[in-house]
XYZ file of C-alpha atoms in Angstrom:
429
model
C 0.000 0.000 0.000
C 1.408 3.399 -1.000
C 1.696 6.266 1.439
C 0.615 9.765 0.409
C 3.543 11.914 1.489
C 1.697 15.121 0.613
C -1.070 14.647 3.169
C -1.168 17.070 6.084
C -0.541 15.595 9.545
C -3.512 15.860 11.929
C -1.428 17.931 14.357
C -0.642 20.498 11.650
C -4.270 20.697 10.537
C -5.438 21.236 14.097
C -2.818 23.955 14.580
C -3.977 25.759 11.416
C -7.610 25.577 12.536
C -6.687 26.992 15.929
C -4.781 29.877 14.351
C -7.681 30.587 11.968
C -10.115 30.598 14.859
C -7.874 32.940 16.819
C -7.725 35.328 13.838
C -11.486 35.495 13.431
C -13.557 38.106 15.248
C -15.064 36.834 18.475
C -18.817 37.246 18.574
C -19.812 38.529 21.986
C -23.397 38.656 23.190
C -24.041 42.349 23.993
C -26.417 41.377 26.815
C -23.535 39.736 28.683
C -21.310 42.766 28.141
C -23.942 45.122 29.505
C -24.492 42.943 32.571
C -20.773 42.659 33.293
C -19.465 46.088 32.240
C -22.485 48.393 32.345
C -22.115 51.428 30.059
C -18.580 50.323 29.148
C -20.163 47.208 27.669
C -21.968 49.339 25.083
C -18.685 50.983 24.117
C -16.923 47.628 23.821
C -19.679 46.152 21.687
C -19.822 49.261 19.487
C -16.075 49.098 18.840
C -16.306 45.409 17.999
C -19.112 46.020 15.515
C -17.237 48.849 13.821
C -14.115 46.686 13.534
C -16.122 43.802 12.060
C -17.942 46.087 9.617
C -21.329 45.618 11.283
C -22.466 49.216 10.856
C -26.196 48.554 11.031
C -28.349 51.686 10.662
C -25.704 54.056 12.046
C -24.630 55.532 8.656
C -28.170 56.243 7.446
C -29.246 57.797 10.763
C -26.186 60.048 10.812
C -26.763 60.859 7.142
C -30.380 61.817 7.830
C -29.305 64.114 10.671
C -26.733 65.787 8.405
C -29.323 66.216 5.625
C -31.796 67.850 7.998
C -29.140 70.166 9.446
C -28.007 71.261 5.975
C -31.508 71.970 4.648
C -32.563 73.716 7.859
C -29.531 75.987 7.611
C -30.472 76.787 4.005
C -34.185 77.286 4.687
C -35.733 77.761 8.123
C -39.030 76.293 6.876
C -37.590 72.804 6.397
C -38.046 71.595 9.970
C -41.420 73.237 10.494
C -44.308 71.030 11.627
C -46.132 71.457 8.320
C -43.176 70.446 6.144
C -42.240 67.460 8.314
C -45.853 66.278 8.317
C -46.015 66.591 4.520
C -42.760 64.626 4.189
C -44.104 61.813 6.366
C -47.283 61.512 4.280
C -45.483 61.779 0.931
C -43.070 58.985 1.837
C -45.761 56.363 2.534
C -46.471 55.387 -1.082
C -42.803 54.842 -1.903
C -42.191 53.299 1.510
C -44.926 50.682 1.081
C -43.385 49.474 -2.170
C -39.925 49.543 -0.594
C -41.170 47.130 2.104
C -41.892 44.584 -0.616
C -38.502 45.244 -2.207
C -36.838 44.461 1.144
C -38.296 40.937 0.988
C -36.899 40.452 -2.540
C -33.481 41.883 -1.653
C -33.234 39.510 1.297
C -33.189 36.717 -1.296
C -30.357 38.499 -3.094
C -32.671 39.216 -6.067
C -34.286 42.306 -7.599
C -37.762 43.252 -8.835
C -37.865 45.906 -11.564
C -41.620 45.625 -12.121
C -42.916 47.164 -8.884
C -43.263 50.662 -10.337
C -45.423 49.462 -13.227
C -47.415 47.139 -10.959
C -48.158 50.065 -8.633
C -49.452 52.043 -11.608
C -51.653 49.135 -12.699
C -53.169 48.898 -9.205
C -54.109 52.580 -9.177
C -55.503 52.368 -12.703
C -57.451 49.184 -11.916
C -59.120 50.798 -8.918
C -59.986 53.951 -10.866
C -61.448 52.040 -13.824
C -63.493 49.662 -11.662
C -64.761 52.269 -9.186
C -65.060 55.461 -11.225
C -65.620 54.223 -14.785
C -67.720 51.131 -14.048
C -69.227 52.156 -10.706
C -68.072 49.111 -8.738
C -68.263 49.192 -4.937
C -65.222 51.032 -3.613
C -64.143 48.349 -1.129
C -64.433 45.572 -3.719
C -62.509 47.640 -6.265
C -59.829 48.273 -3.638
C -59.455 44.564 -2.870
C -59.312 43.609 -6.556
C -56.677 46.284 -7.216
C -54.462 44.872 -4.461
C -55.004 41.311 -5.687
C -53.891 42.466 -9.131
C -50.485 43.199 -7.629
C -50.425 39.865 -5.798
C -51.149 37.915 -8.983
C -48.569 39.888 -10.969
C -45.905 39.251 -8.333
C -46.752 35.551 -8.092
C -46.508 35.293 -11.880
C -43.026 36.818 -11.818
C -42.064 34.464 -9.008
C -43.326 31.450 -10.966
C -41.160 32.204 -13.986
C -38.184 32.849 -11.712
C -38.554 29.925 -9.310
C -40.092 27.216 -11.496
C -38.982 28.044 -15.045
C -35.566 29.367 -14.069
C -35.697 32.777 -15.765
C -33.386 35.256 -13.953
C -35.339 37.648 -11.736
C -33.799 40.639 -13.485
C -35.062 39.465 -16.887
C -38.555 38.390 -15.848
C -39.251 41.563 -13.843
C -37.829 43.747 -16.622
C -40.315 42.076 -18.962
C -42.972 42.651 -16.295
C -42.054 46.344 -16.149
C -42.783 46.730 -19.852
C -45.866 44.503 -19.917
C -47.635 46.050 -16.920
C -46.826 49.553 -18.077
C -48.493 48.769 -21.407
C -51.409 47.135 -19.595
C -51.882 50.267 -17.476
C -51.959 52.478 -20.575
C -54.457 50.118 -22.193
C -56.985 50.117 -19.354
C -56.731 53.878 -18.795
C -57.720 54.441 -22.407
C -57.166 57.456 -24.621
C -57.939 59.972 -21.876
C -55.003 58.759 -19.817
C -56.216 60.235 -16.515
C -59.100 59.290 -14.215
C -59.810 61.554 -11.237
C -60.811 59.866 -7.971
C -63.860 60.709 -5.886
C -63.567 61.740 -2.245
C -63.729 58.167 -0.974
C -61.636 55.575 0.854
C -58.573 55.753 -1.385
C -58.454 59.544 -1.432
C -58.699 59.638 2.352
C -55.646 57.372 2.695
C -53.403 60.431 2.465
C -55.844 63.272 3.149
C -57.341 62.124 6.449
C -55.846 63.310 9.760
C -56.795 62.444 13.335
C -57.241 66.016 14.548
C -57.713 65.166 18.241
C -54.366 65.651 20.002
C -55.066 62.499 22.002
C -54.611 60.394 18.842
C -50.929 61.240 18.303
C -50.103 61.062 22.010
C -52.098 57.846 22.350
C -50.153 56.209 19.515
C -46.907 57.292 21.184
C -48.024 55.707 24.462
C -49.022 52.480 22.703
C -45.684 52.318 20.875
C -43.623 52.892 24.026
C -45.693 50.544 26.197
C -45.710 47.883 23.500
C -41.942 48.016 23.144
C -41.353 47.848 26.895
C -43.722 44.924 27.426
C -42.304 43.008 24.457
C -38.722 43.513 25.616
C -39.528 42.788 29.277
C -41.513 39.617 28.615
C -38.904 38.473 26.103
C -36.231 38.860 28.768
C -38.302 36.872 31.238
C -38.523 34.015 28.765
C -34.776 34.173 28.145
C -34.014 34.115 31.845
C -36.322 31.146 32.350
C -34.520 29.295 29.554
C -31.084 30.188 30.921
C -30.243 32.373 27.891
C -28.387 35.712 28.301
C -30.817 38.607 28.592
C -30.556 42.361 28.844
C -30.676 43.945 32.320
C -33.797 45.879 33.244
C -31.827 49.145 33.245
C -30.929 48.570 29.581
C -34.588 48.081 28.647
C -35.559 51.206 30.585
C -32.928 53.315 28.788
C -34.088 52.082 25.380
C -37.722 52.696 26.311
C -36.947 56.243 27.432
C -35.159 56.980 24.145
C -38.110 55.629 22.176
C -40.476 57.711 24.307
C -38.503 60.888 23.594
C -38.641 60.286 19.832
C -42.298 59.171 19.836
C -43.615 62.109 21.832
C -41.468 64.572 19.872
C -43.090 63.304 16.669
C -46.529 63.504 18.292
C -45.915 67.131 19.265
C -44.897 67.957 15.680
C -48.060 66.362 14.248
C -50.313 68.140 16.735
C -48.804 71.484 15.775
C -50.102 70.977 12.221
C -53.199 69.004 11.179
C -52.859 66.093 13.566
C -51.857 62.456 13.146
C -51.956 61.348 9.464
C -53.855 58.141 8.746
C -51.228 57.215 6.137
C -48.465 57.196 8.750
C -50.510 55.017 11.113
C -51.070 52.436 8.373
C -47.412 52.499 7.344
C -46.179 51.983 10.900
C -48.629 49.100 11.370
C -47.303 47.470 8.187
C -43.703 47.867 9.386
C -44.476 46.284 12.754
C -46.314 43.333 11.194
C -43.748 42.643 8.470
C -40.868 42.965 10.928
C -42.570 40.416 13.157
C -43.057 38.060 10.196
C -39.416 38.265 9.169
C -37.833 38.047 12.613
C -40.283 35.968 14.642
C -41.780 33.375 12.292
C -40.513 30.249 10.562
C -41.338 31.813 7.196
C -39.118 34.806 7.929
C -36.217 32.533 8.890
C -36.633 30.698 5.588
C -36.389 33.978 3.663
C -33.159 34.883 5.447
C -31.827 31.354 4.938
C -32.368 31.562 1.168
C -30.538 34.877 1.105
C -27.593 33.213 2.847
C -27.366 30.050 0.747
C -29.935 28.511 -1.598
C -28.264 25.125 -1.656
C -27.939 24.927 2.132
C -31.613 25.919 2.451
C -32.649 23.202 0.000
C -30.680 20.586 1.944
C -32.321 21.791 5.145
C -35.714 20.875 3.694
C -36.938 24.358 2.763
C -39.281 24.524 -0.229
C -37.144 26.998 -2.173
C -39.573 27.441 -5.062
C -42.555 28.142 -2.818
C -40.688 30.711 -0.713
C -39.386 32.485 -3.810
C -42.830 32.668 -5.412
C -44.370 33.917 -2.156
C -41.719 36.626 -1.776
C -42.403 38.009 -5.249
C -46.139 37.820 -4.531
C -45.537 39.869 -1.376
C -43.533 42.406 -3.390
C -46.383 42.674 -5.902
C -48.935 43.093 -3.130
C -47.026 45.951 -1.507
C -46.441 47.497 -4.935
C -50.223 47.584 -5.407
C -50.794 49.047 -1.928
C -48.135 51.673 -2.536
C -49.698 52.481 -5.898
C -53.028 53.183 -4.210
C -51.309 55.574 -1.796
C -49.625 57.334 -4.722
C -52.992 57.628 -6.499
C -54.490 58.945 -3.254
C -51.798 61.620 -2.986
C -52.577 63.063 -6.435
C -56.291 62.102 -6.290
C -56.109 60.431 -9.690
C -54.746 57.538 -11.741
C -52.714 58.639 -14.745
C -50.292 57.343 -17.342
C -47.264 58.685 -15.475
C -47.839 56.538 -12.361
C -44.889 54.315 -11.496
C -42.715 55.641 -14.314
C -39.622 57.811 -14.481
C -37.447 57.879 -11.379
C -40.118 56.260 -9.199
C -38.712 52.717 -9.496
C -35.199 53.886 -8.702
C -36.445 55.767 -5.638
C -38.170 52.629 -4.361
C -35.099 50.425 -4.742
C -32.856 53.181 -3.417
C -35.059 53.537 -0.320
C -34.590 49.880 0.605
C -30.843 49.923 -0.058
C -30.129 53.300 1.536
C -32.048 52.193 4.613
C -29.581 49.353 5.178
C -30.873 46.305 3.294
C -27.992 44.505 1.595
C -27.998 44.037 -2.173
C -26.181 40.755 -1.614
C -29.059 39.156 0.318
C -29.493 37.808 3.822
C -29.293 41.110 5.721
C -31.960 43.735 6.291
C -35.202 44.645 8.033
C -38.432 46.207 6.837
C -37.688 49.185 9.101
C -34.866 49.937 6.644
C -37.579 51.018 4.202
C -38.673 53.726 6.638
C -35.162 55.123 7.080
C -34.336 54.970 3.391
C -37.508 56.594 2.116
C -37.216 59.282 4.796
C -33.753 60.144 3.448
C -34.943 60.273 -0.179
C -38.105 62.312 0.440
C -36.206 64.678 2.759
C -33.723 65.348 -0.041
C -36.548 65.915 -2.527
C -38.438 68.320 -0.279
C -35.272 70.134 0.780
C -34.172 70.701 -2.820
C -37.709 71.729 -3.797
C -37.705 74.393 -1.078
C -34.496 75.740 -2.578
C -35.998 75.716 -6.062
C -33.354 73.321 -7.392
C -34.251 71.632 -10.678
C -35.072 67.932 -11.026
C -31.821 67.006 -12.835
C -29.824 68.032 -9.782
C -32.207 66.070 -7.553
C -31.550 62.961 -9.657
C -27.793 63.426 -9.417
C -27.829 63.927 -5.665
C -30.106 60.929 -5.066
C -27.878 58.840 -7.345
C -24.805 59.939 -5.397
C -26.406 58.981 -2.091
C -27.376 55.575 -3.519
C -23.841 54.971 -4.825
C -22.355 55.890 -1.449
C -24.726 53.458 0.260
C -23.879 50.605 -2.107
C -20.166 51.271 -1.623
C -20.629 51.120 2.161
C -22.577 47.863 1.748
C -19.811 46.332 -0.391
C -17.049 47.463 1.963
C -19.009 46.175 4.952
C -19.411 42.787 3.309
C -15.667 42.603 2.586
C -14.839 43.580 6.159
C -17.155 40.920 7.543
C -15.551 38.282 5.326
C -12.136 39.347 6.581
C -13.387 39.135 10.140
C -14.757 35.635 9.499
C -18.431 36.592 9.890
C -19.703 36.089 6.328
């Protein structure tokens, strides 16, 4: 029997593995650091995350603060209650569609059809309700289902037939845009009545108790969720955050929530559109982070083959994700139609698609899949709409707005790529 002289001795292999393990970044549970080191634990964990490239939402939050400071210094009307309220309502349509894009990006894929699908949803509602006199609620449901079916169709061709997502959704972009033009007819514009859809962006809860009540619910809900979650962790013997940590986080959330409530009450009150958007963010975040389905979506974004071997129905999850993206595209399209009180041929066209994708990416969702949260859509769209409103106040032309938004998107993608490289170097990807 011959002896392979090139084989590596077990002792050498073990030594190499030990050295590799020593060179990798040590993942430390922040809850343990806080318990053992107090405030110093936060500093230690922050430094470790920065070294490992785990920037989270820090860049976009800092960027948003800088944007607001710059525009406020240029125009004192930027941070007025009226302008901030208008920004929050204007961002909902784009933000809704961006929520669906987050799901697709988590798979490491892209959906170029959401702009056209949003236009089709608005046109479908207008034609059914205004032109044909259908019941408003039924027309609303059918318009949303139009987006669901369109998304599921894209997902079918991607997951079952094997057509790349880029190609099938690009074809969808063209097809649904033509379909929208067809159903709108030669007139091209259908004005909406003062009904449910119009009120999506025009209705405000004028009673000051509404905004303050929502702030109380948000703060109390967060505290109870965190507290009860810690109790379960302690009972299971898993590291949990100290009560003081939960209290500090709750206080910070309370400061932000009540500050926003004060701003709304200084203008028209709490916008219905914002309430719906926040509810969607809470529900979708729960689905992604707290359900088996959400874990499957993240798993596919990490490795399709590993997910398949783990028993995940890859095709079904992919189709469902594109159906979700289509559904939120339709919902967002209805909010856009509500904002302009009409369905027209320009819906979902132009820079709208790029703004939607940019919102998800700028907010912190990775283009490479497997990392992101639906709350990223809120941060990203807030950045984009703030830039648009700030430049509009200064009377700056649209071409410059496009260039600035493109620059912000490029910077975000560069940060995402650098972060991914840093994490690979640190042994975390």
